[in-house]
Coordinates of C-alpha atoms in Angstrom, one line a residue:
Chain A
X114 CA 15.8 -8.1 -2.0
X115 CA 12.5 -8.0 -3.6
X116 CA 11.9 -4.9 -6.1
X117 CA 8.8 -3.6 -8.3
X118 CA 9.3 -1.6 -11.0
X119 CA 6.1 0.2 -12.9
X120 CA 7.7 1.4 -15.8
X121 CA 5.3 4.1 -16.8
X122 CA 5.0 7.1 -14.5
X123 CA 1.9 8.5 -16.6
X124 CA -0.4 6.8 -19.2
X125 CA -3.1 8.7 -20.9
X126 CA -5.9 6.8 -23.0
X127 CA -9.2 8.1 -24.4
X128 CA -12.5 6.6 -22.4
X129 CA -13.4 3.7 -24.6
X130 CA -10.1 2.4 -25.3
X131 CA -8.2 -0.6 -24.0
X132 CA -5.4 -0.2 -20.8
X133 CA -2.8 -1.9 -20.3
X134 CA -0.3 -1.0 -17.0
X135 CA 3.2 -2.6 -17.0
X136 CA 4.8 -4.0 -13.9
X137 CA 7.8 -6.1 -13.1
X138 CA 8.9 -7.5 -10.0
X139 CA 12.3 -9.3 -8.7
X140 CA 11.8 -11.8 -6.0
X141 CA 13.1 -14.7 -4.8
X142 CA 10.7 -17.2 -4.4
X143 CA 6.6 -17.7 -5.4
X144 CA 5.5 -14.0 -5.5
X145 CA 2.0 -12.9 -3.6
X146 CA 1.3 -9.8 -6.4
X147 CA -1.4 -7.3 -5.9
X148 CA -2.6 -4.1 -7.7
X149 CA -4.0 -1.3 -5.9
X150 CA -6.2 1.9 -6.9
X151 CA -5.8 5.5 -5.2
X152 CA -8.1 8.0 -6.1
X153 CA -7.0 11.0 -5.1
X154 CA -6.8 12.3 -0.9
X155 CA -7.7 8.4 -0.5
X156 CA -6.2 4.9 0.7
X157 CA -4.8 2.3 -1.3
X158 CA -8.1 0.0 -2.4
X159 CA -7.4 -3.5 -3.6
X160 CA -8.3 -4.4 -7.7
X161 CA -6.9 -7.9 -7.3
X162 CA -4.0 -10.4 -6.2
X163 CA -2.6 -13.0 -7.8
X164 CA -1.2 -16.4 -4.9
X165 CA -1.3 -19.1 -7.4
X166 CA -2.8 -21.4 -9.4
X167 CA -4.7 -19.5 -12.8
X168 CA -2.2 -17.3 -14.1
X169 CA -5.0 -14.8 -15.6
X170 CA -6.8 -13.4 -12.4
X171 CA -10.0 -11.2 -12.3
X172 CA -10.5 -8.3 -10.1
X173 CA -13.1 -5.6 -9.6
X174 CA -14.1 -2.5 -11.8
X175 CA -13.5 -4.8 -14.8
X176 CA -10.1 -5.3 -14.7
X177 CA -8.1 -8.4 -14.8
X178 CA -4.0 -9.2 -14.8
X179 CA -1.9 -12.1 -16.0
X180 CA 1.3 -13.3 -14.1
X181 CA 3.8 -14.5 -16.2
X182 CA 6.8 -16.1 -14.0
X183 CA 9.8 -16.1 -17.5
X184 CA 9.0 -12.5 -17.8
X185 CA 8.6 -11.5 -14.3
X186 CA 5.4 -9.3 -15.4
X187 CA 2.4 -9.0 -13.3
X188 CA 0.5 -6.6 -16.2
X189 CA -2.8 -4.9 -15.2
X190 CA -5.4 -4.9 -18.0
X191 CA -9.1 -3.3 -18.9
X192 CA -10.9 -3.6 -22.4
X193 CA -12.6 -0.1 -21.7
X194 CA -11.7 2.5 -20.1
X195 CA -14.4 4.4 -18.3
X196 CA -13.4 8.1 -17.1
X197 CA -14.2 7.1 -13.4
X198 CA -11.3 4.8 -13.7
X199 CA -8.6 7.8 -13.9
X200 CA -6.6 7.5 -10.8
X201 CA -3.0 6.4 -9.7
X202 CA -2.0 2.5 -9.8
X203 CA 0.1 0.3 -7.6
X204 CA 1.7 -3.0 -8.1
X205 CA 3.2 -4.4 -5.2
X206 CA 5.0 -7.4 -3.9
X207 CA 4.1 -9.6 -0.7
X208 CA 7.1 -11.3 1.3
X209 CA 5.8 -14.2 2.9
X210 CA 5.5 -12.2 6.6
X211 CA 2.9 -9.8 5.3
X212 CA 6.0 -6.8 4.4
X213 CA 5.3 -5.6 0.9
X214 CA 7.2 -3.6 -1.7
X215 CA 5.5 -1.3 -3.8
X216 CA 6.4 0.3 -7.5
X217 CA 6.4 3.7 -7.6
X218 CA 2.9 3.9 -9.1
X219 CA 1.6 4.9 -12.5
X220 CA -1.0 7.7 -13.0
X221 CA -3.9 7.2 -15.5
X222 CA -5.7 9.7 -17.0
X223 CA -8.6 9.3 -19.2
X224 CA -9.5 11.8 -22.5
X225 CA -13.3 12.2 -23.0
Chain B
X996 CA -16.0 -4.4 5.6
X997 CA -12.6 -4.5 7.0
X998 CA -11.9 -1.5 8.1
X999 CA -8.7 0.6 9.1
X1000 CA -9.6 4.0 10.6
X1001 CA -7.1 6.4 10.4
X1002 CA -8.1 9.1 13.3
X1003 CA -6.8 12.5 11.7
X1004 CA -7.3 12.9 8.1
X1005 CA -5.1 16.6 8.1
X1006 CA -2.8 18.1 10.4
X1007 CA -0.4 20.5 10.4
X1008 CA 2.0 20.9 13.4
X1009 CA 5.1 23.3 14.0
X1010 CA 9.2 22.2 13.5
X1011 CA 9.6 20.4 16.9
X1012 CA 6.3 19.1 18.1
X1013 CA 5.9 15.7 19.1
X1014 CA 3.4 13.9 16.8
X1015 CA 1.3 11.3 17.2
X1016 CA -1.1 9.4 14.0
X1017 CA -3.6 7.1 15.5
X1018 CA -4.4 3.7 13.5
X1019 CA -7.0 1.2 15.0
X1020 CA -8.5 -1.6 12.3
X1021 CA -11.2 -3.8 13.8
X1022 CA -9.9 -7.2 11.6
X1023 CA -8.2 -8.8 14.5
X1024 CA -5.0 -8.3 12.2
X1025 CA -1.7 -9.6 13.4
X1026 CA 0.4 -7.3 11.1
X1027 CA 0.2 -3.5 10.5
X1028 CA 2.2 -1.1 9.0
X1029 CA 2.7 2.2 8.5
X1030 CA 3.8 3.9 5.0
X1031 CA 4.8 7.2 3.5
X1032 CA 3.7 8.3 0.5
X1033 CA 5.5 10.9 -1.6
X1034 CA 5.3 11.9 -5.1
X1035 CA 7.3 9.8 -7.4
X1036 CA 8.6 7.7 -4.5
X1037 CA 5.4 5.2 -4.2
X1038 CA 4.8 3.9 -0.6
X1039 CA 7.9 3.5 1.9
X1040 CA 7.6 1.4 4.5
X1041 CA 8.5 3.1 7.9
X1042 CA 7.5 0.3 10.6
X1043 CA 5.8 -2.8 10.7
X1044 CA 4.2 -4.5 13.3
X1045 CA 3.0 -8.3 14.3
X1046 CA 1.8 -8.7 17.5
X1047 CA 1.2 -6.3 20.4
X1048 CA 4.5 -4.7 21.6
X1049 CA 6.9 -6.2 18.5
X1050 CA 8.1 -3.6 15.7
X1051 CA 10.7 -3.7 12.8
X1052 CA 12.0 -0.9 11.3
X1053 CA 10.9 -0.7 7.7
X1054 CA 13.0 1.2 4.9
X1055 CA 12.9 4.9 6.4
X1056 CA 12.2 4.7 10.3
X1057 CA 14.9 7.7 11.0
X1058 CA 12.7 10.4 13.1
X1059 CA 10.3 8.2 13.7
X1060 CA 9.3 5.9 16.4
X1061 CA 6.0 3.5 16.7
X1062 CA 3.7 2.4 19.9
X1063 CA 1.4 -1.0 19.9
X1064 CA -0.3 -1.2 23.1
X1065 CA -3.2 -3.4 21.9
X1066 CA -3.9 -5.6 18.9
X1067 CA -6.2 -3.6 17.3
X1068 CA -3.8 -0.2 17.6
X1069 CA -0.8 1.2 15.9
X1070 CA 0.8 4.7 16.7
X1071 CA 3.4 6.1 14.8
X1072 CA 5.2 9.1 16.1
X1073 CA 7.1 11.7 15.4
X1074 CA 9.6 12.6 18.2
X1075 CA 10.5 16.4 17.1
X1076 CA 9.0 16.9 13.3
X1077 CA 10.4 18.5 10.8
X1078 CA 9.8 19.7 7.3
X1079 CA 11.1 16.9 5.6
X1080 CA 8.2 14.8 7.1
X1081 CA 5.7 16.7 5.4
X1082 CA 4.0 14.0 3.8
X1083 CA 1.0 11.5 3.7
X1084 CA 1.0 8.3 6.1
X1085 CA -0.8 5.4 5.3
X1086 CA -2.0 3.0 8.1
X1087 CA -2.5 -0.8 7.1
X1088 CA -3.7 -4.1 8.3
X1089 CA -3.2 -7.9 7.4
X1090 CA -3.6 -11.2 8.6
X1091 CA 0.3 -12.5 9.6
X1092 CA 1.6 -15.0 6.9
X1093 CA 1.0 -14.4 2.8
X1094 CA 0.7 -18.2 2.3
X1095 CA -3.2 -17.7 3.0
X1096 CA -4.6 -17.1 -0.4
X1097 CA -7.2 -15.4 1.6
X1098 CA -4.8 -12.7 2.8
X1099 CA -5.3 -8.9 1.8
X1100 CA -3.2 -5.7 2.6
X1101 CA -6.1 -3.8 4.0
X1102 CA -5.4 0.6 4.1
X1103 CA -6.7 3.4 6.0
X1104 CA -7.6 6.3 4.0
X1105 CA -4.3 8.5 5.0
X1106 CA -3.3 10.9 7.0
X1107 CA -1.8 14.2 5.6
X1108 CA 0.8 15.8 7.8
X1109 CA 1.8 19.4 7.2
X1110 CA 5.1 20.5 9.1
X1111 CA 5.6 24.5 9.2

């Protein structure tokens, strides 16, 4: 069965600073790996996805992730933080049907 | 813009009533879902859907039953609620298979349910 794991429940970093959000995944086969943004009372809204080919993908708002298949890591990544970027962040799994499995989400919040 | 309208943003509904949460995305998506969101627990997947009239139970479909009528529609409803289903639902959309690099999990902006 295909699992996520965020380890990091809450991360706080001062605007300016560098991010970096951990995530993990078990499954079978090639993964399909996303990270989603909530703001708060909103949807889910796509940074970026990850289906092969270059391991070091680019998604919007500046951030960018790195799948690495020997550690099973799917990191999320942002050289500066901007204070509009405080939110809560998914990782999440695709099975091959379109059912996903998502971690348990990691809250950012950003120190003026 | 894809988009996935989700038809009542807030509700709150009495122990017992019959509810229904309205989904309709105009993607021509095979697939949608609907999730609950609780804090700490991430997104659980209640029921999925790929075509007009097919469902399969996701993780935590007890008390909860689903309706697709039409392609671009998906119901999700609550025979009796109770308070335990207090929570916010998520309406999403995809194409069918993940092997398309082109293919996105598209969500609604959520629907918060209040049981009193």
């Amino acid at each position: 069965a295909q699992s996520v794991t965020q380890p990091d429940i809450h991360i706080t970093v001062s605007e300016g600073a560098s991010l970096e959000l951990r995530c993990n995944y078990s499954y079978g086969a090639t993964p399909y790996l996303f990270w989603y943004v909530q703001s708060p009372g909103q949807g889910l809204q796509l940074l970026l996805k990850y289906f092969s080919g270059d391991t070091l993908v680019q998604g919007i708002k500046g951030f960018e992730a790195e799948f690495k298949r020997s550690q099973s890591s799917f990191n999320l990544r942002k050289p500066s933080v901007h204070w509009s970027d405080a939110a809560e962040y998914f990782c999440a799994v695709a099975h091959w049907d379109g059912k996903s499995t998502f971690g348990d989400g990691t809250t950012l919040t950003v120190k003026p | 813009d894809v988009k996935v309208t989700q038809s009542s943003r807030y509700l709150v509904k009495r122990t017992g009533e019959k509810v229904f949460l309205e989904c309709v995305q105009d993607m021509d998506h095979e697939n949608m879902f609907w999730y609950r969101q609780d804090p700490g627990l991430g997104l659980r997947l209640i029921y999925f859907s790929y075509d007009v009239k097919m469902k399969e139970k996701g993780d935590i479909p007890e008390g909860y039953s689903v309706s697709r009528e039409k392609k671009e529609r998906f119901s999700l409803i609550l025979e009796s609620a109770s308070t335990n289903q207090t929570s916010m639902y998520l309406c999403a959309s995809s194409f069918r298979y993940f092997r398309d690099a082109g293919n996105t999990i598209y969500f609604g902006e959520g629907s918060w349910l209040t049981v009193v």
